[in-house]
CSV table of C-alpha atoms and ligand atoms in Angstrom, one decimal:
chain,number,residue,atom,x,y,z
A,1,UNK,CA,81.3,124.9,88.7
A,2,UNK,CA,84.7,123.5,89.7
A,3,UNK,CA,85.2,119.8,90.2
A,4,UNK,CA,86.1,118.2,93.6
A,5,UNK,CA,89.0,116.5,91.7
A,6,UNK,CA,89.8,117.3,88.1
A,7,UNK,CA,91.0,113.9,86.8
A,8,UNK,CA,90.9,115.1,83.2
A,9,UNK,CA,93.4,117.8,84.1
A,10,UNK,CA,95.6,115.4,86.0
A,11,UNK,CA,95.6,112.8,83.3
A,12,UNK,CA,96.1,115.3,80.5
A,13,UNK,CA,99.6,115.9,81.8
A,14,UNK,CA,100.5,112.4,80.7
A,15,UNK,CA,98.4,112.0,77.7
A,16,UNK,CA,101.3,111.3,75.3
A,17,UNK,CA,102.9,108.7,77.5
A,18,UNK,CA,99.7,107.0,78.5
A,19,UNK,CA,98.8,106.8,74.8
A,20,UNK,CA,102.2,105.3,74.0
A,21,UNK,CA,101.8,102.8,76.8
A,22,UNK,CA,98.3,101.9,75.6
A,23,UNK,CA,99.6,101.2,72.1
A,24,UNK,CA,102.5,99.2,73.4
A,25,UNK,CA,100.1,96.8,75.2
A,26,UNK,CA,97.6,96.8,72.4
A,27,UNK,CA,100.2,95.8,69.9
A,28,UNK,CA,101.8,93.2,72.2
A,29,UNK,CA,98.6,91.1,72.2
A,30,UNK,CA,99.3,90.2,75.9
A,31,UNK,CA,96.7,91.5,78.3
A,32,UNK,CA,96.8,89.6,81.6
A,33,UNK,CA,99.8,88.9,83.9
A,34,UNK,CA,102.7,89.8,81.6
A,35,UNK,CA,105.7,92.1,81.4
A,36,UNK,CA,103.9,95.3,82.3
A,37,UNK,CA,102.5,93.9,85.6
A,38,UNK,CA,105.9,92.4,86.5
A,39,UNK,CA,107.6,95.7,85.8
A,40,UNK,CA,105.0,97.7,87.7
A,41,UNK,CA,105.3,95.3,90.7
A,42,UNK,CA,109.0,95.9,90.8
A,43,UNK,CA,108.7,99.6,90.5
A,44,UNK,CA,106.0,99.9,93.1
A,45,UNK,CA,107.9,97.7,95.5
A,46,UNK,CA,110.9,99.9,95.1
A,47,UNK,CA,108.8,103.1,95.6
A,48,UNK,CA,107.4,101.5,98.9
A,49,UNK,CA,110.9,100.2,99.8
A,50,UNK,CA,109.6,96.7,100.3
A,51,UNK,CA,110.7,93.4,98.9
A,52,UNK,CA,107.4,92.4,97.3
A,53,UNK,CA,104.5,94.0,95.5
A,54,UNK,CA,101.7,91.9,94.0
A,55,UNK,CA,99.2,93.5,91.6
A,56,UNK,CA,95.6,92.6,92.1
A,57,UNK,CA,92.2,93.7,90.8
A,58,UNK,CA,91.4,96.4,93.3
A,59,UNK,CA,91.9,97.6,96.9
A,60,UNK,CA,89.2,95.5,98.4
A,61,UNK,CA,90.7,92.4,97.0
A,62,UNK,CA,94.2,93.4,98.1
A,63,UNK,CA,93.0,93.5,101.7
A,64,UNK,CA,90.9,90.3,101.5
A,65,UNK,CA,93.6,88.4,99.8
A,66,UNK,CA,96.1,89.3,102.5
A,67,UNK,CA,93.7,88.0,105.1
A,68,UNK,CA,92.9,84.8,103.1
A,69,UNK,CA,96.6,84.3,102.5
A,70,UNK,CA,97.4,84.5,106.3
A,71,UNK,CA,94.5,82.0,106.9
A,72,UNK,CA,95.9,79.7,104.4
A,73,UNK,CA,99.4,80.0,105.9
A,74,UNK,CA,98.0,79.1,109.3
A,75,UNK,CA,98.9,82.5,110.7
A,76,UNK,CA,95.3,83.7,111.1
A,77,UNK,CA,92.5,81.4,112.3
A,78,UNK,CA,89.5,81.1,110.0
A,79,UNK,CA,86.7,83.1,111.6
A,80,UNK,CA,89.2,85.2,113.7
A,81,UNK,CA,88.2,88.6,114.8
A,82,UNK,CA,89.9,91.5,113.0
A,83,UNK,CA,90.0,95.0,114.6
A,84,UNK,CA,89.5,98.0,112.4
A,85,UNK,CA,88.3,101.6,112.7
A,86,UNK,CA,84.5,102.3,112.4
A,87,UNK,CA,85.3,105.5,110.5
A,88,UNK,CA,86.7,104.1,107.3
A,89,UNK,CA,85.4,103.3,103.8
A,90,UNK,CA,83.2,100.2,103.9
A,91,UNK,CA,85.7,98.1,101.9
A,92,UNK,CA,88.0,97.8,104.9
A,93,UNK,CA,85.2,95.9,106.7
A,94,UNK,CA,84.0,94.0,103.6
A,95,UNK,CA,87.5,92.6,103.1
A,96,UNK,CA,87.3,91.0,106.6
A,97,UNK,CA,84.0,89.3,105.9
A,98,UNK,CA,85.2,88.3,102.4
A,99,UNK,CA,88.0,86.4,104.1
A,100,UNK,CA,85.6,84.6,106.4
A,101,UNK,CA,86.7,86.7,109.5
A,102,UNK,CA,84.7,88.9,111.8
A,103,UNK,CA,85.1,92.7,111.8
A,104,UNK,CA,85.4,94.3,115.2
A,105,UNK,CA,85.0,98.1,115.1
A,106,UNK,CA,86.8,100.6,117.3
A,107,UNK,CA,86.5,104.4,117.6
A,108,UNK,CA,89.1,106.7,116.2
A,109,UNK,CA,91.0,109.3,118.2
A,110,UNK,CA,89.1,112.5,118.7
A,111,UNK,CA,91.2,114.9,116.6
A,112,UNK,CA,93.4,112.8,114.4
A,113,UNK,CA,90.5,110.7,113.1
A,114,UNK,CA,93.0,107.7,113.2
A,115,UNK,CA,92.5,104.3,114.8
A,116,UNK,CA,93.1,104.6,118.5
A,117,UNK,CA,95.8,102.1,119.8
A,118,UNK,CA,94.3,102.3,123.3
A,119,UNK,CA,90.9,101.3,122.1
A,120,UNK,CA,92.4,98.7,119.9
A,121,UNK,CA,94.0,97.1,122.9
A,122,UNK,CA,90.7,97.2,124.8
A,123,UNK,CA,88.9,95.4,122.0
A,124,UNK,CA,91.3,92.5,121.9
A,125,UNK,CA,89.8,89.2,123.0
A,126,UNK,CA,90.7,85.5,122.8
A,127,UNK,CA,89.6,85.3,119.1
A,128,UNK,CA,91.4,88.4,117.9
A,129,UNK,CA,93.8,87.6,115.1
A,130,UNK,CA,94.7,90.9,113.4
A,131,UNK,CA,94.6,94.6,113.4
A,132,UNK,CA,93.9,96.7,110.3
A,133,UNK,CA,95.4,100.2,110.5
A,134,UNK,CA,93.7,102.6,108.0
A,135,UNK,CA,95.9,105.6,107.1
A,136,UNK,CA,92.7,107.7,106.8
A,137,UNK,CA,92.8,110.7,104.6
A,138,UNK,CA,96.4,110.0,103.8
A,139,UNK,CA,97.9,110.3,107.3
A,140,UNK,CA,99.8,107.4,108.8
A,141,UNK,CA,98.2,105.7,111.8
A,142,UNK,CA,100.4,105.4,114.8
A,143,UNK,CA,102.2,102.3,113.7
A,144,UNK,CA,104.8,102.2,116.5
A,145,UNK,CA,102.1,102.1,119.2
A,146,UNK,CA,100.0,99.6,117.1
A,147,UNK,CA,103.1,97.4,116.6
A,148,UNK,CA,103.6,97.3,120.4
A,149,UNK,CA,100.0,96.3,120.9
A,150,UNK,CA,100.1,93.7,118.1
A,151,UNK,CA,103.4,92.2,119.4
A,152,UNK,CA,102.2,92.0,123.0
A,153,UNK,CA,99.1,90.0,121.9
A,154,UNK,CA,100.7,88.1,119.0
A,155,UNK,CA,98.5,89.7,116.3
A,156,UNK,CA,99.1,90.5,112.7
A,157,UNK,CA,99.3,94.2,111.8
A,158,UNK,CA,98.0,95.1,108.4
A,159,UNK,CA,97.9,98.5,106.7
A,160,UNK,CA,94.9,99.6,104.6
A,161,UNK,CA,97.1,102.0,102.6
A,162,UNK,CA,94.4,102.9,100.0
A,163,UNK,CA,94.6,106.6,100.8
A,164,UNK,CA,98.2,107.1,101.7
A,165,UNK,CA,100.5,106.4,98.7
A,166,UNK,CA,103.5,108.7,99.2
A,167,UNK,CA,103.5,108.9,103.1
A,168,UNK,CA,106.7,108.2,105.1
A,169,UNK,CA,107.3,107.8,108.8
A,170,UNK,CA,109.9,109.4,111.1
A,171,UNK,CA,112.6,107.0,110.1
A,172,UNK,CA,111.9,107.4,106.4
A,173,UNK,CA,110.0,104.1,106.1
A,174,UNK,CA,107.3,104.2,103.5
A,175,UNK,CA,103.7,103.4,103.8
A,176,UNK,CA,103.3,99.8,102.7
A,177,UNK,CA,106.4,98.8,104.7
A,178,UNK,CA,105.0,99.6,108.2
A,179,UNK,CA,103.0,96.5,109.0
A,180,UNK,CA,103.2,92.8,108.2
A,181,UNK,CA,101.5,93.5,104.8
A,182,UNK,CA,99.7,96.4,103.2
A,183,UNK,CA,96.8,96.8,100.7
A,184,UNK,CA,96.7,99.6,98.1
A,185,UNK,CA,94.0,100.7,95.8
A,186,UNK,CA,94.7,102.5,92.5
A,187,UNK,CA,91.0,103.5,92.0
A,188,UNK,CA,91.2,106.6,89.7
A,189,UNK,CA,90.8,109.2,92.5
A,190,UNK,CA,93.4,107.8,94.8
A,191,UNK,CA,96.8,109.5,95.2
A,192,UNK,CA,98.1,107.1,92.6
A,193,UNK,CA,95.2,106.3,90.3
A,194,UNK,CA,94.8,103.9,87.4
A,195,UNK,CA,92.3,104.5,84.5
A,196,UNK,CA,90.0,101.9,86.1
A,197,UNK,CA,90.1,99.5,89.0
A,198,UNK,CA,93.5,98.2,90.2
A,199,UNK,CA,95.2,97.4,93.5
A,200,UNK,CA,98.3,95.9,95.1
A,201,UNK,CA,99.6,94.1,98.1
A,202,UNK,CA,103.0,95.0,99.5
A,203,UNK,CA,105.1,93.0,102.1
A,204,UNK,CA,108.6,92.1,103.1
A,205,UNK,CA,107.3,88.6,103.7
A,206,UNK,CA,108.1,86.2,100.7
A,207,UNK,CA,105.6,83.6,101.9
A,208,UNK,CA,102.7,86.1,102.2
A,209,UNK,CA,103.6,87.6,98.7
A,210,UNK,CA,103.7,84.1,97.2
A,211,UNK,CA,100.4,83.1,98.7
A,212,UNK,CA,98.7,86.2,97.4
A,213,UNK,CA,100.3,85.7,94.0
A,214,UNK,CA,98.8,82.2,93.9
A,215,UNK,CA,95.3,83.2,95.3
A,216,UNK,CA,94.8,86.1,92.8
A,217,UNK,CA,95.2,83.6,89.9
A,218,UNK,CA,92.7,80.8,90.7
A,219,UNK,CA,95.0,79.4,93.4
A,220,UNK,CA,97.5,78.5,90.8
A,221,UNK,CA,101.2,79.0,90.6
A,222,UNK,CA,101.6,76.7,87.7
A,223,UNK,CA,99.2,76.5,84.8
A,224,UNK,CA,96.3,74.1,85.5
A,225,UNK,CA,97.7,73.1,88.8
A,226,UNK,CA,95.5,74.5,91.6
A,227,UNK,CA,96.9,74.1,95.1
A,228,UNK,CA,94.2,76.2,96.8
A,229,UNK,CA,90.8,77.6,96.0
A,230,UNK,CA,91.7,81.0,94.7
A,231,UNK,CA,89.9,83.8,92.9
A,232,UNK,CA,90.4,85.8,89.8
A,233,UNK,CA,91.8,89.2,90.9
A,234,UNK,CA,94.7,90.2,88.7
A,235,UNK,CA,96.0,93.5,87.8
A,236,UNK,CA,95.8,93.7,84.0
A,237,UNK,CA,98.5,94.7,81.6
A,238,UNK,CA,96.8,97.9,80.5
A,239,UNK,CA,96.3,99.2,84.0
A,240,UNK,CA,99.8,98.2,84.9
A,241,UNK,CA,101.2,100.2,81.9
A,242,UNK,CA,99.1,103.2,82.9
A,243,UNK,CA,100.3,103.0,86.5
A,244,UNK,CA,103.9,102.8,85.5
A,245,UNK,CA,103.5,106.2,83.7
A,246,UNK,CA,101.7,107.7,86.6
A,247,UNK,CA,104.0,106.3,89.3
A,248,UNK,CA,106.8,108.5,88.0
A,249,UNK,CA,104.8,111.6,89.1
A,250,UNK,CA,103.8,110.3,92.5
A,251,UNK,CA,106.6,112.1,94.5
A,252,UNK,CA,105.9,115.4,92.8
A,253,UNK,CA,102.2,115.1,93.2
A,254,UNK,CA,102.5,114.4,96.9
A,255,UNK,CA,104.8,117.4,97.3
A,256,UNK,CA,102.1,119.5,95.6
A,257,UNK,CA,99.5,118.2,97.9
A,258,UNK,CA,101.6,119.0,100.9
A,259,UNK,CA,102.3,122.5,99.7
A,260,UNK,CA,98.6,123.1,99.1
A,261,UNK,CA,97.6,121.7,102.5
A,262,UNK,CA,100.2,124.0,104.2
A,263,UNK,CA,98.6,126.9,102.4
A,264,UNK,CA,95.1,126.0,103.6
A,265,UNK,CA,96.4,125.5,107.1
A,266,UNK,CA,98.1,128.9,107.1
A,267,UNK,CA,95.4,130.9,105.4
A,268,UNK,CA,92.1,129.4,106.4
A,269,UNK,CA,91.2,131.0,109.7
A,270,UNK,CA,87.8,130.8,111.1
A,271,UNK,CA,86.9,129.9,114.7
A,272,UNK,CA,84.0,127.8,113.4
A,273,UNK,CA,86.2,125.6,111.3
A,274,UNK,CA,88.7,123.1,112.9
A,275,UNK,CA,91.6,122.4,110.6
A,276,UNK,CA,93.2,118.9,110.3
A,277,UNK,CA,96.4,118.0,112.1
A,278,UNK,CA,99.6,117.7,110.1
A,279,UNK,CA,101.2,114.9,112.1
A,280,UNK,CA,104.9,114.3,112.7
A,281,UNK,CA,106.9,114.3,110.6
A,282,UNK,CA,105.1,116.3,107.9
A,283,UNK,CA,105.9,113.6,105.4
A,284,UNK,CA,103.7,111.2,107.4
A,285,UNK,CA,100.7,112.9,105.7
A,286,UNK,CA,100.1,112.4,102.0
A,287,UNK,CA,97.0,114.6,102.0
A,288,UNK,CA,94.7,112.4,100.0
A,289,UNK,CA,91.9,114.4,101.6
A,290,UNK,CA,91.8,117.7,103.5
A,291,UNK,CA,89.1,117.2,106.0
A,292,UNK,CA,87.9,120.1,108.2
A,293,UNK,CA,85.5,119.8,111.1
A,294,UNK,CA,82.6,122.2,111.8
A,295,UNK,CA,79.6,121.9,114.2
A,296,UNK,CA,77.5,123.6,111.5
A,297,UNK,CA,78.8,121.3,108.7
A,298,UNK,CA,75.7,121.2,106.6
A,299,UNK,CA,75.5,125.0,106.6
A,300,UNK,CA,79.2,125.2,105.7
A,301,UNK,CA,78.8,122.8,102.8
A,302,UNK,CA,75.8,124.7,101.5
A,303,UNK,CA,77.7,128.0,101.8
A,304,UNK,CA,80.7,126.6,99.9
A,305,UNK,CA,78.3,125.1,97.3
A,306,UNK,CA,76.8,128.6,96.9
A,307,UNK,CA,80.3,129.9,96.3
A,308,UNK,CA,80.9,127.4,93.6
A,309,UNK,CA,83.1,125.1,95.7
A,310,UNK,CA,82.4,121.4,95.6
A,311,UNK,CA,82.9,119.4,98.8
A,312,UNK,CA,82.4,115.8,99.8
A,313,UNK,CA,81.9,113.9,103.1
A,314,UNK,CA,84.3,111.0,103.9
A,315,UNK,CA,82.2,109.3,105.2
A,316,UNK,CA,78.7,110.3,106.1
A,317,UNK,CA,77.6,107.0,107.5
A,318,UNK,CA,79.8,104.9,109.8
A,319,UNK,CA,80.1,101.2,109.2
A,320,UNK,CA,77.9,100.2,112.2
A,321,UNK,CA,75.1,102.3,110.8
A,322,UNK,CA,75.1,100.7,107.3
A,323,UNK,CA,72.3,98.4,106.5
A,324,UNK,CA,74.8,95.8,105.3
A,325,UNK,CA,76.1,95.7,108.9
A,326,UNK,CA,72.9,95.5,110.8
A,327,UNK,CA,74.5,92.9,113.1
A,328,UNK,CA,76.6,95.8,114.5
A,329,UNK,CA,73.8,98.3,114.7
A,330,UNK,CA,73.3,97.7,118.4
A,331,UNK,CA,76.7,99.1,119.3
A,332,UNK,CA,77.3,102.7,120.0
A,333,UNK,CA,80.2,104.7,118.7
A,334,UNK,CA,79.6,108.3,119.9
A,335,UNK,CA,82.9,109.8,118.7
A,336,UNK,CA,82.5,108.3,115.2
A,337,UNK,CA,78.9,109.4,114.9
A,338,UNK,CA,79.7,113.0,116.0
A,339,UNK,CA,82.6,113.2,113.6
A,340,UNK,CA,80.4,111.9,110.7
A,341,UNK,CA,78.1,114.8,111.3
A,342,UNK,CA,80.9,117.4,111.4
A,343,UNK,CA,83.5,116.4,108.8
A,344,UNK,CA,83.8,118.0,105.4
A,345,UNK,CA,86.4,117.4,102.7
A,346,UNK,CA,87.7,120.4,100.8
A,347,UNK,CA,89.0,120.1,97.3
A,348,UNK,CA,92.8,119.5,97.2
A,349,UNK,CA,94.8,118.1,94.4
A,350,UNK,CA,98.0,118.7,92.4
A,351,UNK,CA,97.5,121.3,89.7
A,352,UNK,CA,94.4,122.7,91.4
A,353,UNK,CA,93.7,126.0,89.7
A,354,UNK,CA,94.9,129.0,91.8
A,355,UNK,CA,91.4,130.6,91.5
A,356,UNK,CA,89.8,127.6,93.2
A,357,UNK,CA,92.4,127.6,96.0
A,358,UNK,CA,91.8,131.2,96.7
A,359,UNK,CA,88.0,130.8,96.5
A,360,UNK,CA,88.2,127.9,99.0
A,361,UNK,CA,90.2,130.0,101.5
A,362,UNK,CA,88.1,133.1,101.1
A,363,UNK,CA,84.8,131.3,101.3
A,364,UNK,CA,85.9,129.4,104.5
A,365,UNK,CA,87.0,132.6,106.1
A,366,UNK,CA,83.7,134.3,105.4
A,367,UNK,CA,81.6,131.6,106.8
A,368,UNK,CA,79.4,132.9,109.6
A,369,UNK,CA,77.8,129.7,110.8
A,370,UNK,CA,74.7,129.8,108.6
A,371,UNK,CA,73.7,130.2,105.0
A,372,UNK,CA,72.3,133.6,104.2
A,373,UNK,CA,68.6,133.2,103.4
A,374,UNK,CA,69.1,134.8,100.0
A,375,UNK,CA,68.7,133.4,96.6
A,376,UNK,CA,71.8,131.5,95.6
A,377,UNK,CA,73.0,134.3,93.4
A,378,UNK,CA,73.2,136.8,96.2
A,379,UNK,CA,74.5,134.3,98.8
A,380,UNK,CA,76.8,135.3,101.5
A,381,UNK,CA,80.0,134.6,99.6
A,382,UNK,CA,79.5,137.2,96.9
B,401,PLP,C1,89.4,103.2,98.2
B,401,PLP,C2,89.5,102.5,99.5
B,401,PLP,C3,89.4,101.1,99.5
B,401,PLP,C4,89.0,100.2,98.4
B,401,PLP,O1,89.7,100.3,97.2
B,401,PLP,P1,89.0,99.8,95.8
B,401,PLP,O2,90.1,99.8,94.9
B,401,PLP,O3,88.0,100.8,95.5
B,401,PLP,O4,88.4,98.5,96.1
B,401,PLP,C5,89.7,100.4,100.7
B,401,PLP,N1,90.0,101.1,101.8
B,401,PLP,C6,90.0,102.5,101.8
B,401,PLP,C7,90.4,103.2,103.1
B,401,PLP,C8,89.8,103.2,100.6
B,401,PLP,O5,89.8,104.5,100.6
């Protein structure tokens, strides 16, 4: 059985350099907030074409620290409402609660799966303070329209860029530079993945960057001097050293993802399967996930499974349906709910074996809408 994502294969490409970086940190005896983190922050800021990057513990903290920092700077009211899409990973909403703010969910657009600027505007009320745009599956949300809405209502516009490392808009601006601030995750399976948990905040705003830098380290900019009640959420030296090695591959990896996505788009052809949109320009999609849509999704997943093709669902349960968010369970989000029942993520990653690529295409094209009632061995794909 193939893997949905073969991290061993991806990391094996850099084994010598990762090992060398590990030994460098091991022998330095310096493990938290040191030269590797500083160097990675500079390199990542450059890659995103922003002035500042601040390494933190993970993507959830990156987002909550942005919100906390804005509260502290007086640019976001404590307890403010923050608008975000219902169809995102739960961390987007958790970050809002963690910062003492209130998540307000909106539905995505029907076919792009991205946060809908029109619905965002309709959800704005007197207590709204910020909008979080999630670049879901690696495709940039419509930041121009969201910026217009945000400016009109004097709101902060924040990117949840956890899935979109390597995406660029029409004018060549990078993800991470498209809002007031952006949060990144370097969880191992992301487009840029560490060998553990890691994250970063990017921004052109020196005040925001400084506030996050202080918050991540117990609210301290100077040892034993604590100006605010901060947290411990630092990127460590080992992960920073691993990320520096892996960052060098990011552009090539994203190109490989785009090439593979183009191939799926050209060669998967089945009226039962709706293919994802590319977006404009094509660089605005970093193809973290290739998500198709199918009314008979469970049958498609079972059929692919029988053909030896692993798939996943991102995400099967919308936020308002999670037990953790029972306060939102009275709301109805029909578009999100229908999508959650129909979406399926196909394997797509750099260095994906050609045999698997071909098997995915062939199995999708052979899907007839149901799983043959045969024993797995004789299933419809063989
Ligand atoms: C992965 C992810 C996060 C959380 O990142 P962690 O590093 O796992 O905390 C947040 N938002 C989105 C959209 C993600 O995909």
